[in-house]
Structures are given as C-alpha cells and as structure tokens.
C-alpha cells in the first residue's frame, strides 16, 4: 500500500515536470524524457497518454523539431502538490483572519484569498498526513468597530487632516467630543488604536477605534510634531498603554518555580535577562516604559510572581491586590 502511494506521488511529480518542459518550448521527445527521469519508454508513453486524456492537454508532436508541444500555449496542468508545511500554513492563515473580524479588513482579506483561490488549479493534491480538523484555534474576544470609523481614521492619517469624534473612555458613561490629529495606527492582538495629538488635552494621546462614534474628517490640516517618536509612548514588545513619554525603567520580576518552565520557554521582551535560580524560581528583567501594561500582565500570574523593581510597579501591584482582597472580604 505504501509503495503504491509512493508510486503515484512520483508519477504526479514526473507529469508536472513533463508539463513544465513542454510549456518551456523545449520540445522534449521520448528519448530525452527517458534519460531525464530514468524510466522506460512505455512509462513515458503512459505519462503522455495520461497527460492527454486526464488533463485534456492539447498535446501534439512536431516532426520538424522532433518533440512535443502544446497547440494552446496558455495551457497548464490544473493540479497542484502541497507539502505538509504548505498545508499547515494554509490551515493557520484562515484563523488569523479572526483578529480582523471586527474590521473592514476582514472582508478585504477574504476577497484577496478568494481571488487567489480562483487562480488555483481545479485539483489540489496534498502531500501530507495532516488533517485540518486536527487543529483548534482559540481566539480572544474583540470589540466591535464601526466600519465607517475604521475607514475614516485611516483616511485622516493618510490625508493628515484633523479628526473629530465622540469618545467614551474606559471608566465613563458619556461620550465627549475630541479634535484629534492622528499620527499612527496601532494594532495589538486584534485591538485597534490610533496615536496622535489631542487638542482637548494638548498632548499625545491614544484612542481605541471601538470607543469612537460619529467620526468625521475636518478641513483642518496638521503636521506631525518633529520630535514625535511612537516608541517614546508605547513599547512594541509589551503593549500600547500611553506612557506620556515616560522614561524606561528596569523591571525585575521573580517567578515561582511552579511556573518556571512556562517563563523560561518564552521570550517576553527583546532585551530581557532570564535565568533560573538554584531554588527553581526564575528571575526576569527588562527595560520598558509600560508600567500600567506590565501591571495587568503581572497580575494575571497571581501569587506565582513577585515584583522586585521598580518601586512604582511594586506599589501599584500591592494596591491592586489590597483592593481585590477588600472586594472579596465584603462578599463574605
């Protein structure tokens, strides 16, 4: 059974190569193909017959050039061999669209994939033991983004026109009007933000697409501040919590041996220092200006991590733990 499968794969590959030789206008003949593929005359003749009958190839023999050619120069075999790695890539790409599910980009990406699919052959052979159903992808919950808002933000960035919109911050119930010069669009795990100059607060701010309403591009043009550098406000390694230009500090954490492997097997930051202590605990340090973002990241490890530095992060973590303790104490 295995030898039969192997034989069919070799035959398919050989026919693809014969097709390529013919399409390259080299006018291959039987003798040349016998030597090239190290097979018998009868094998080549069967391949040519298969090419003509199975794929309806417009195959003819040119007596003057003593070789085969296609009467239709646009013909090609409508079949494709996918390797295991290529199949995995295709399998992985589709779920990645989920992070764009709340944006107009989802439709654009699907249109692109559909166009690619239209260009693919009618038949696709898979050289793989993988089954797509063996993969499960878990996605994060994402906020809904208004399509008009999404497009207007990008248009505003491109045109360098001030944007006006209503905005509801994370702790508020009402929307307030903002005039905003958008400099740069940011995406973190499927969440979309824009960073720029806020006229109301007179500083660089970051706003979430999902919290905007009634967006409109004004006639007022703007120029990006000469000293603006997006990396002074976010840390691409960790997140986009606006640090208002805060300087980077050294973050030092001590993780319990209970999750040592989990910490050691990952790269948490590009400039990290990570090592395991004799007692099994893991020391992790890196430089960042994202104190608030790091705070929420640290808290999800619960008691398995201890903040060593900076003092500001230690105090914020202690305060948050105290508030949580009070909440649960009140529920007794």
mmCIF file of N, CA, C and O in Angstrom, residues 36-130:
data_model
loop_
_atom_site.group_PDB
_atom_site.id
_atom_site.type_symbol
_atom_site.label_atom_id
_atom_site.label_comp_id
_atom_site.label_asym_id
_atom_site.label_seq_id
_atom_site.Cartn_x
_atom_site.Cartn_y
_atom_site.Cartn_z
ATOM 1 N N UNK A 36 16.116 11.653 -18.721
ATOM 2 C CA UNK A 36 15.960 12.632 -17.647
ATOM 3 C C UNK A 36 15.334 12.025 -16.397
ATOM 4 O O UNK A 36 15.793 12.267 -15.271
ATOM 5 N N UNK A 37 14.298 11.210 -16.602
ATOM 6 C CA UNK A 37 13.565 10.658 -15.461
ATOM 7 C C UNK A 37 13.978 9.228 -15.123
ATOM 8 O O UNK A 37 13.475 8.653 -14.154
ATOM 9 N N UNK A 38 14.879 8.673 -15.950
ATOM 10 C CA UNK A 38 15.397 7.317 -15.717
ATOM 11 C C UNK A 38 14.268 6.296 -15.625
ATOM 12 O O UNK A 38 14.170 5.508 -14.682
ATOM 13 N N UNK A 39 13.403 6.332 -16.630
ATOM 14 C CA UNK A 39 12.285 5.389 -16.719
ATOM 15 C C UNK A 39 12.247 4.812 -18.128
ATOM 16 O O UNK A 39 12.964 5.257 -19.033
ATOM 17 N N UNK A 40 11.393 3.837 -18.304
ATOM 18 C CA UNK A 40 11.301 3.161 -19.602
ATOM 19 C C UNK A 40 10.477 3.967 -20.603
ATOM 20 O O UNK A 40 9.770 4.907 -20.248
ATOM 21 N N UNK A 41 10.584 3.549 -21.877
ATOM 22 C CA UNK A 41 9.822 4.198 -22.936
ATOM 23 C C UNK A 41 8.323 4.057 -22.686
ATOM 24 O O UNK A 41 7.555 5.001 -22.864
ATOM 25 N N UNK A 42 7.901 2.853 -22.265
ATOM 26 C CA UNK A 42 6.472 2.610 -22.027
ATOM 27 C C UNK A 42 5.943 3.515 -20.906
ATOM 28 O O UNK A 42 4.783 3.962 -20.962
ATOM 29 N N UNK A 43 6.788 3.794 -19.894
ATOM 30 C CA UNK A 43 6.359 4.679 -18.797
ATOM 31 C C UNK A 43 6.115 6.088 -19.320
ATOM 32 O O UNK A 43 5.100 6.723 -18.986
ATOM 33 N N UNK A 44 7.032 6.606 -20.139
ATOM 34 C CA UNK A 44 6.863 7.947 -20.700
ATOM 35 C C UNK A 44 5.629 8.005 -21.589
ATOM 36 O O UNK A 44 4.856 8.972 -21.543
ATOM 37 N N UNK A 45 5.418 6.972 -22.369
ATOM 38 C CA UNK A 45 4.256 6.959 -23.263
ATOM 39 C C UNK A 45 2.955 6.950 -22.455
ATOM 40 O O UNK A 45 1.977 7.607 -22.823
ATOM 41 N N UNK A 46 2.954 6.213 -21.346
ATOM 42 C CA UNK A 46 1.764 6.205 -20.488
ATOM 43 C C UNK A 46 1.552 7.581 -19.868
ATOM 44 O O UNK A 46 0.414 8.044 -19.724
ATOM 45 N N UNK A 47 2.660 8.242 -19.472
ATOM 46 C CA UNK A 47 2.557 9.587 -18.900
ATOM 47 C C UNK A 47 1.966 10.566 -19.911
ATOM 48 O O UNK A 47 1.112 11.393 -19.574
ATOM 49 N N UNK A 48 2.432 10.487 -21.148
ATOM 50 C CA UNK A 48 1.921 11.387 -22.187
ATOM 51 C C UNK A 48 0.447 11.112 -22.477
ATOM 52 O O UNK A 48 -0.341 12.034 -22.682
ATOM 53 N N UNK A 49 0.095 9.836 -22.452
ATOM 54 C CA UNK A 49 -1.303 9.466 -22.672
ATOM 55 C C UNK A 49 -2.174 9.979 -21.519
ATOM 56 O O UNK A 49 -3.282 10.492 -21.737
ATOM 57 N N UNK A 50 -1.646 9.833 -20.297
ATOM 58 C CA UNK A 50 -2.369 10.331 -19.111
ATOM 59 C C UNK A 50 -2.524 11.847 -19.183
ATOM 60 O O UNK A 50 -3.579 12.392 -18.874
ATOM 61 N N UNK A 51 -1.470 12.510 -19.618
ATOM 62 C CA UNK A 51 -1.491 13.962 -19.750
ATOM 63 C C UNK A 51 -2.552 14.393 -20.754
ATOM 64 O O UNK A 51 -3.290 15.369 -20.520
ATOM 65 N N UNK A 52 -2.659 13.651 -21.844
ATOM 66 C CA UNK A 52 -3.627 13.984 -22.884
ATOM 67 C C UNK A 52 -5.055 13.658 -22.465
ATOM 68 O O UNK A 52 -5.979 14.461 -22.637
ATOM 69 N N UNK A 53 -5.257 12.473 -21.872
ATOM 70 C CA UNK A 53 -6.612 12.016 -21.537
ATOM 71 C C UNK A 53 -7.140 12.599 -20.234
ATOM 72 O O UNK A 53 -8.282 13.058 -20.169
ATOM 73 N N UNK A 54 -6.301 12.571 -19.197
ATOM 74 C CA UNK A 54 -6.776 13.009 -17.871
ATOM 75 C C UNK A 54 -6.880 14.528 -17.780
ATOM 76 O O UNK A 54 -7.826 15.069 -17.240
ATOM 77 N N UNK A 55 -5.871 15.226 -18.308
ATOM 78 C CA UNK A 55 -5.842 16.687 -18.181
ATOM 79 C C UNK A 55 -6.279 17.412 -19.452
ATOM 80 O O UNK A 55 -6.265 18.636 -19.504
ATOM 81 N N UNK A 56 -6.633 16.599 -20.477
ATOM 82 C CA UNK A 56 -7.084 17.170 -21.755
ATOM 83 C C UNK A 56 -6.051 18.151 -22.311
ATOM 84 O O UNK A 56 -6.376 19.235 -22.815
ATOM 85 N N UNK A 57 -4.790 17.769 -22.210
ATOM 86 C CA UNK A 57 -3.710 18.621 -22.705
ATOM 87 C C UNK A 57 -3.728 18.649 -24.232
ATOM 88 O O UNK A 57 -3.848 17.594 -24.874
ATOM 89 N N UNK A 58 -3.588 19.825 -24.831
ATOM 90 C CA UNK A 58 -3.549 19.953 -26.302
ATOM 91 C C UNK A 58 -2.176 19.532 -26.825
ATOM 92 O O UNK A 58 -1.415 20.324 -27.377
ATOM 93 N N UNK A 59 -1.861 18.280 -26.628
ATOM 94 C CA UNK A 59 -0.525 17.755 -26.887
ATOM 95 C C UNK A 59 -0.372 17.297 -28.335
ATOM 96 O O UNK A 59 -1.202 16.544 -28.847
ATOM 97 N N UNK A 60 0.689 17.757 -28.988
ATOM 98 C CA UNK A 60 0.980 17.348 -30.363
ATOM 99 C C UNK A 60 2.483 17.120 -30.512
ATOM 100 O O UNK A 60 3.282 17.636 -29.726
ATOM 101 N N UNK A 61 2.828 16.337 -31.554
ATOM 102 C CA UNK A 61 4.234 16.059 -31.833
ATOM 103 C C UNK A 61 4.661 16.848 -33.063
ATOM 104 O O UNK A 61 4.002 16.795 -34.110
ATOM 105 N N UNK A 62 5.744 17.594 -32.938
ATOM 106 C CA UNK A 62 6.272 18.374 -34.057
ATOM 107 C C UNK A 62 7.391 17.574 -34.723
ATOM 108 O O UNK A 62 8.464 17.382 -34.137
ATOM 109 N N UNK A 63 7.123 17.108 -35.960
ATOM 110 C CA UNK A 63 8.100 16.260 -36.652
ATOM 111 C C UNK A 63 9.373 17.008 -36.986
ATOM 112 O O UNK A 63 10.472 16.441 -36.936
ATOM 113 N N UNK A 64 9.245 18.298 -37.308
ATOM 114 C CA UNK A 64 10.432 19.062 -37.689
ATOM 115 C C UNK A 64 11.366 19.289 -36.498
ATOM 116 O O UNK A 64 12.588 19.271 -36.638
ATOM 117 N N UNK A 65 10.774 19.493 -35.319
ATOM 118 C CA UNK A 65 11.586 19.741 -34.119
ATOM 119 C C UNK A 65 11.758 18.484 -33.274
ATOM 120 O O UNK A 65 12.415 18.507 -32.236
ATOM 121 N N UNK A 66 11.100 17.407 -33.726
ATOM 122 C CA UNK A 66 11.229 16.096 -33.091
ATOM 123 C C UNK A 66 10.958 16.140 -31.583
ATOM 124 O O UNK A 66 11.753 15.669 -30.769
ATOM 125 N N UNK A 67 9.827 16.758 -31.241
ATOM 126 C CA UNK A 67 9.448 16.835 -29.837
ATOM 127 C C UNK A 67 8.005 17.255 -29.667
ATOM 128 O O UNK A 67 7.319 17.618 -30.644
ATOM 129 N N UNK A 68 7.553 17.225 -28.421
ATOM 130 C CA UNK A 68 6.153 17.533 -28.117
ATOM 131 C C UNK A 68 5.971 19.006 -27.773
ATOM 132 O O UNK A 68 6.881 19.672 -27.257
ATOM 133 N N UNK A 69 4.766 19.509 -28.050
ATOM 134 C CA UNK A 69 4.420 20.896 -27.737
ATOM 135 C C UNK A 69 2.914 20.990 -27.509
ATOM 136 O O UNK A 69 2.164 20.047 -27.817
ATOM 137 N N UNK A 70 2.462 22.118 -26.964
ATOM 138 C CA UNK A 70 1.042 22.379 -26.765
ATOM 139 C C UNK A 70 0.543 23.289 -27.873
ATOM 140 O O UNK A 70 1.155 24.332 -28.162
ATOM 141 N N UNK A 71 -0.555 22.914 -28.482
ATOM 142 C CA UNK A 71 -1.137 23.776 -29.508
ATOM 143 C C UNK A 71 -1.732 25.037 -28.901
ATOM 144 O O UNK A 71 -1.880 26.050 -29.574
ATOM 145 N N UNK A 72 -2.060 24.961 -27.606
ATOM 146 C CA UNK A 72 -2.525 26.146 -26.871
ATOM 147 C C UNK A 72 -1.427 26.544 -25.882
ATOM 148 O O UNK A 72 -1.232 25.878 -24.860
ATOM 149 N N UNK A 73 -0.688 27.606 -26.163
ATOM 150 C CA UNK A 73 0.449 27.988 -25.304
ATOM 151 C C UNK A 73 0.053 28.437 -23.898
ATOM 152 O O UNK A 73 0.909 28.539 -23.019
ATOM 153 N N UNK A 74 -1.238 28.664 -23.663
ATOM 154 C CA UNK A 74 -1.690 29.101 -22.332
ATOM 155 C C UNK A 74 -2.047 27.919 -21.429
ATOM 156 O O UNK A 74 -2.362 28.109 -20.263
ATOM 157 N N UNK A 75 -1.989 26.705 -21.981
ATOM 158 C CA UNK A 75 -2.393 25.540 -21.186
ATOM 159 C C UNK A 75 -1.369 25.221 -20.099
ATOM 160 O O UNK A 75 -0.166 25.389 -20.290
ATOM 161 N N UNK A 76 -1.874 24.778 -18.946
ATOM 162 C CA UNK A 76 -1.023 24.230 -17.902
ATOM 163 C C UNK A 76 -1.840 23.220 -17.120
ATOM 164 O O UNK A 76 -3.073 23.246 -17.139
ATOM 165 N N UNK A 77 -1.153 22.297 -16.453
ATOM 166 C CA UNK A 77 -1.858 21.270 -15.685
ATOM 167 C C UNK A 77 -2.597 21.915 -14.527
ATOM 168 O O UNK A 77 -1.998 22.623 -13.723
ATOM 169 N N UNK A 78 -3.864 21.657 -14.451
ATOM 170 C CA UNK A 78 -4.670 22.219 -13.372
ATOM 171 C C UNK A 78 -4.655 21.285 -12.184
ATOM 172 O O UNK A 78 -5.633 20.645 -11.826
ATOM 173 N N UNK A 79 -3.513 21.206 -11.585
ATOM 174 C CA UNK A 79 -3.323 20.384 -10.388
ATOM 175 C C UNK A 79 -2.137 20.941 -9.638
ATOM 176 O O UNK A 79 -1.276 21.601 -10.207
ATOM 177 N N UNK A 80 -2.099 20.698 -8.337
ATOM 178 C CA UNK A 80 -1.030 21.263 -7.517
ATOM 179 C C UNK A 80 -0.706 20.311 -6.382
ATOM 180 O O UNK A 80 -1.592 19.680 -5.812
ATOM 181 N N UNK A 81 0.570 20.222 -6.066
ATOM 182 C CA UNK A 81 1.018 19.394 -4.958
ATOM 183 C C UNK A 81 1.378 20.294 -3.788
ATOM 184 O O UNK A 81 2.196 21.189 -3.924
ATOM 185 N N UNK A 82 0.736 20.081 -2.666
ATOM 186 C CA UNK A 82 1.036 20.847 -1.463
ATOM 187 C C UNK A 82 1.823 19.979 -0.491
ATOM 188 O O UNK A 82 1.473 18.827 -0.254
ATOM 189 N N UNK A 83 2.883 20.549 0.073
ATOM 190 C CA UNK A 83 3.650 19.822 1.082
ATOM 191 C C UNK A 83 2.955 19.944 2.429
ATOM 192 O O UNK A 83 2.032 20.744 2.599
ATOM 193 N N UNK A 84 3.439 19.189 3.393
ATOM 194 C CA UNK A 84 2.857 19.243 4.732
ATOM 195 C C UNK A 84 2.992 20.646 5.325
ATOM 196 O O UNK A 84 2.073 21.177 5.928
ATOM 197 N N UNK A 85 4.161 21.266 5.114
ATOM 198 C CA UNK A 85 4.383 22.614 5.634
ATOM 199 C C UNK A 85 3.456 23.626 5.000
ATOM 200 O O UNK A 85 2.930 24.520 5.666
ATOM 201 N N UNK A 86 3.240 23.506 3.682
ATOM 202 C CA UNK A 86 2.345 24.433 2.984
ATOM 203 C C UNK A 86 0.909 24.251 3.446
ATOM 204 O O UNK A 86 0.171 25.223 3.598
ATOM 205 N N UNK A 87 0.509 23.007 3.679
ATOM 206 C CA UNK A 87 -0.846 22.760 4.175
ATOM 207 C C UNK A 87 -1.034 23.385 5.546
ATOM 208 O O UNK A 87 -2.070 24.005 5.820
ATOM 209 N N UNK A 88 -0.016 23.241 6.399
ATOM 210 C CA UNK A 88 -0.109 23.829 7.735
ATOM 211 C C UNK A 88 -0.235 25.350 7.645
ATOM 212 O O UNK A 88 -0.994 25.972 8.380
ATOM 213 N N UNK A 89 0.528 25.956 6.713
ATOM 214 C CA UNK A 89 0.464 27.405 6.539
ATOM 215 C C UNK A 89 -0.937 27.841 6.146
ATOM 216 O O UNK A 89 -1.491 28.800 6.696
ATOM 217 N N UNK A 90 -1.530 27.136 5.184
ATOM 218 C CA UNK A 90 -2.891 27.465 4.760
ATOM 219 C C UNK A 90 -3.856 27.287 5.910
ATOM 220 O O UNK A 90 -4.756 28.100 6.143
ATOM 221 N N UNK A 91 -3.668 26.208 6.667
ATOM 222 C CA UNK A 91 -4.537 25.939 7.809
ATOM 223 C C UNK A 91 -4.454 27.051 8.845
ATOM 224 O O UNK A 91 -5.442 27.425 9.466
ATOM 225 N N UNK A 92 -3.254 27.602 9.027
ATOM 226 C CA UNK A 92 -3.037 28.614 10.054
ATOM 227 C C UNK A 92 -3.503 29.997 9.624
ATOM 228 O O UNK A 92 -3.897 30.807 10.459
ATOM 229 N N UNK A 93 -3.466 30.278 8.313
ATOM 230 C CA UNK A 93 -3.812 31.619 7.841
ATOM 231 C C UNK A 93 -5.275 31.954 8.087
ATOM 232 O O UNK A 93 -5.605 33.057 8.530
ATOM 233 N N UNK A 94 -6.165 31.008 7.804
ATOM 234 C CA UNK A 94 -7.600 31.292 7.898
ATOM 235 C C UNK A 94 -8.002 31.763 9.290
ATOM 236 O O UNK A 94 -8.672 32.793 9.427
ATOM 237 N N UNK A 95 -7.597 31.068 10.384
ATOM 238 C CA UNK A 95 -7.976 31.552 11.713
ATOM 239 C C UNK A 95 -7.385 32.920 12.047
ATOM 240 O O UNK A 95 -7.929 33.645 12.872
ATOM 241 N N UNK A 96 -6.252 33.286 11.402
ATOM 242 C CA UNK A 96 -5.667 34.586 11.678
ATOM 243 C C UNK A 96 -6.601 35.717 11.264
ATOM 244 O O UNK A 96 -6.501 36.835 11.776
ATOM 245 N N UNK A 97 -7.510 35.413 10.350
ATOM 246 C CA UNK A 97 -8.468 36.435 9.931
ATOM 247 C C UNK A 97 -9.391 36.840 11.071
ATOM 248 O O UNK A 97 -10.002 37.905 11.032
ATOM 249 N N UNK A 98 -9.480 35.985 12.094
ATOM 250 C CA UNK A 98 -10.370 36.283 13.205
ATOM 251 C C UNK A 98 -9.993 37.581 13.909
ATOM 252 O O UNK A 98 -10.848 38.279 14.434
ATOM 253 N N UNK A 99 -8.691 37.918 13.930
ATOM 254 C CA UNK A 99 -8.305 39.144 14.616
ATOM 255 C C UNK A 99 -8.731 40.385 13.849
ATOM 256 O O UNK A 99 -8.675 41.494 14.361
ATOM 257 N N UNK A 100 -9.160 40.184 12.593
ATOM 258 C CA UNK A 100 -9.669 41.299 11.804
ATOM 259 C C UNK A 100 -11.184 41.214 11.626
ATOM 260 O O UNK A 100 -11.766 41.960 10.849
ATOM 261 N N UNK A 101 -11.800 40.298 12.383
ATOM 262 C CA UNK A 101 -13.233 40.037 12.234
ATOM 263 C C UNK A 101 -14.073 41.272 12.537
ATOM 264 O O UNK A 101 -15.164 41.442 12.018
ATOM 265 N N UNK A 102 -13.571 42.152 13.385
ATOM 266 C CA UNK A 102 -14.316 43.343 13.781
ATOM 267 C C UNK A 102 -13.966 44.556 12.931
ATOM 268 O O UNK A 102 -14.277 45.682 13.293
ATOM 269 N N UNK A 103 -13.290 44.347 11.804
ATOM 270 C CA UNK A 103 -12.868 45.467 10.967
ATOM 271 C C UNK A 103 -13.178 45.185 9.500
ATOM 272 O O UNK A 103 -13.377 44.033 9.098
ATOM 273 N N UNK A 104 -13.203 46.241 8.679
ATOM 274 C CA UNK A 104 -13.423 46.050 7.237
ATOM 275 C C UNK A 104 -12.306 45.253 6.574
ATOM 276 O O UNK A 104 -12.476 44.755 5.465
ATOM 277 N N UNK A 105 -11.152 45.132 7.235
ATOM 278 C CA UNK A 105 -10.046 44.380 6.666
ATOM 279 C C UNK A 105 -10.406 42.909 6.488
ATOM 280 O O UNK A 105 -9.857 42.236 5.622
ATOM 281 N N UNK A 106 -11.321 42.414 7.315
ATOM 282 C CA UNK A 106 -11.716 41.010 7.190
ATOM 283 C C UNK A 106 -12.262 40.749 5.794
ATOM 284 O O UNK A 106 -11.876 39.788 5.130
ATOM 285 N N UNK A 107 -13.145 41.613 5.335
ATOM 286 C CA UNK A 107 -13.736 41.449 4.014
ATOM 287 C C UNK A 107 -12.684 41.562 2.921
ATOM 288 O O UNK A 107 -12.669 40.786 1.958
ATOM 289 N N UNK A 108 -11.753 42.510 3.076
ATOM 290 C CA UNK A 108 -10.699 42.700 2.077
ATOM 291 C C UNK A 108 -9.800 41.468 1.995
ATOM 292 O O UNK A 108 -9.463 40.995 0.907
ATOM 293 N N UNK A 109 -9.418 40.930 3.171
ATOM 294 C CA UNK A 109 -8.550 39.758 3.179
ATOM 295 C C UNK A 109 -9.253 38.549 2.563
ATOM 296 O O UNK A 109 -8.644 37.756 1.843
ATOM 297 N N UNK A 110 -10.534 38.416 2.864
ATOM 298 C CA UNK A 110 -11.275 37.283 2.302
ATOM 299 C C UNK A 110 -11.400 37.425 0.789
ATOM 300 O O UNK A 110 -11.343 36.429 0.053
ATOM 301 N N UNK A 111 -11.566 38.648 0.314
ATOM 302 C CA UNK A 111 -11.629 38.865 -1.135
ATOM 303 C C UNK A 111 -10.313 38.488 -1.794
ATOM 304 O O UNK A 111 -10.282 37.894 -2.877
ATOM 305 N N UNK A 112 -9.207 38.849 -1.131
ATOM 306 C CA UNK A 112 -7.882 38.501 -1.662
ATOM 307 C C UNK A 112 -7.705 36.986 -1.711
ATOM 308 O O UNK A 112 -7.237 36.428 -2.708
ATOM 309 N N UNK A 113 -8.104 36.312 -0.619
ATOM 310 C CA UNK A 113 -7.996 34.849 -0.585
ATOM 311 C C UNK A 113 -8.860 34.213 -1.663
ATOM 312 O O UNK A 113 -8.459 33.238 -2.306
ATOM 313 N N UNK A 114 -10.052 34.765 -1.874
ATOM 314 C CA UNK A 114 -10.943 34.225 -2.901
ATOM 315 C C UNK A 114 -10.333 34.378 -4.287
ATOM 316 O O UNK A 114 -10.444 33.485 -5.136
ATOM 317 N N UNK A 115 -9.677 35.529 -4.523
ATOM 318 C CA UNK A 115 -9.035 35.737 -5.816
ATOM 319 C C UNK A 115 -7.889 34.752 -6.015
ATOM 320 O O UNK A 115 -7.672 34.241 -7.118
ATOM 321 N N UNK A 116 -7.153 34.494 -4.925
ATOM 322 C CA UNK A 116 -6.065 33.517 -5.011
ATOM 323 C C UNK A 116 -6.626 32.132 -5.303
ATOM 324 O O UNK A 116 -6.085 31.381 -6.119
ATOM 325 N N UNK A 117 -7.734 31.807 -4.627
ATOM 326 C CA UNK A 117 -8.362 30.508 -4.828
ATOM 327 C C UNK A 117 -8.826 30.342 -6.273
ATOM 328 O O UNK A 117 -8.757 29.250 -6.838
ATOM 329 N N UNK A 118 -9.298 31.432 -6.875
ATOM 330 C CA UNK A 118 -9.755 31.369 -8.264
ATOM 331 C C UNK A 118 -8.605 31.078 -9.220
ATOM 332 O O UNK A 118 -8.790 30.509 -10.296
ATOM 333 N N UNK A 119 -7.394 31.482 -8.826
ATOM 334 C CA UNK A 119 -6.224 31.256 -9.664
ATOM 335 C C UNK A 119 -5.638 29.863 -9.485
ATOM 336 O O UNK A 119 -4.832 29.419 -10.293
ATOM 337 N N UNK A 120 -6.057 29.196 -8.405
ATOM 338 C CA UNK A 120 -5.532 27.857 -8.139
ATOM 339 C C UNK A 120 -6.142 26.843 -9.097
ATOM 340 O O UNK A 120 -7.222 27.049 -9.642
ATOM 341 N N UNK A 121 -5.459 25.737 -9.320
ATOM 342 C CA UNK A 121 -5.991 24.682 -10.187
ATOM 343 C C UNK A 121 -7.269 24.082 -9.622
ATOM 344 O O UNK A 121 -7.591 24.248 -8.449
ATOM 345 N N UNK A 122 -7.976 23.356 -10.522
ATOM 346 C CA UNK A 122 -9.220 22.715 -10.088
ATOM 347 C C UNK A 122 -8.942 21.609 -9.078
ATOM 348 O O UNK A 122 -9.744 21.326 -8.204
ATOM 349 N N UNK A 123 -7.793 20.942 -9.235
ATOM 350 C CA UNK A 123 -7.428 19.857 -8.335
ATOM 351 C C UNK A 123 -6.231 20.255 -7.489
ATOM 352 O O UNK A 123 -5.308 20.892 -7.963
ATOM 353 N N UNK A 124 -6.252 19.906 -6.239
ATOM 354 C CA UNK A 124 -5.121 20.144 -5.357
ATOM 355 C C UNK A 124 -4.807 18.850 -4.634
ATOM 356 O O UNK A 124 -5.647 18.313 -3.914
ATOM 357 N N UNK A 125 -3.616 18.310 -4.861
ATOM 358 C CA UNK A 125 -3.191 17.108 -4.166
ATOM 359 C C UNK A 125 -2.405 17.512 -2.936
ATOM 360 O O UNK A 125 -1.639 18.469 -2.971
ATOM 361 N N UNK A 126 -2.586 16.797 -1.865
ATOM 362 C CA UNK A 126 -1.922 17.145 -0.613
ATOM 363 C C UNK A 126 -0.942 16.057 -0.221
ATOM 364 O O UNK A 126 -1.319 14.913 0.000
ATOM 365 N N UNK A 127 0.324 16.425 -0.173
ATOM 366 C CA UNK A 127 1.372 15.506 0.252
ATOM 367 C C UNK A 127 1.545 15.662 1.756
ATOM 368 O O UNK A 127 2.503 16.242 2.233
ATOM 369 N N UNK A 128 0.604 15.149 2.524
ATOM 370 C CA UNK A 128 0.637 15.353 3.969
ATOM 371 C C UNK A 128 -0.210 14.326 4.679
ATOM 372 O O UNK A 128 -1.187 13.814 4.140
ATOM 373 N N UNK A 129 0.176 14.028 5.920
ATOM 374 C CA UNK A 129 -0.628 13.144 6.756
ATOM 375 C C UNK A 129 -1.485 13.955 7.712
ATOM 376 O O UNK A 129 -2.198 13.414 8.543
ATOM 377 N N UNK A 130 -1.385 15.299 7.595
ATOM 378 C CA UNK A 130 -2.131 16.169 8.496
ATOM 379 C C UNK A 130 -3.585 16.254 8.080
ATOM 380 O O UNK A 130 -3.917 16.175 6.902
#
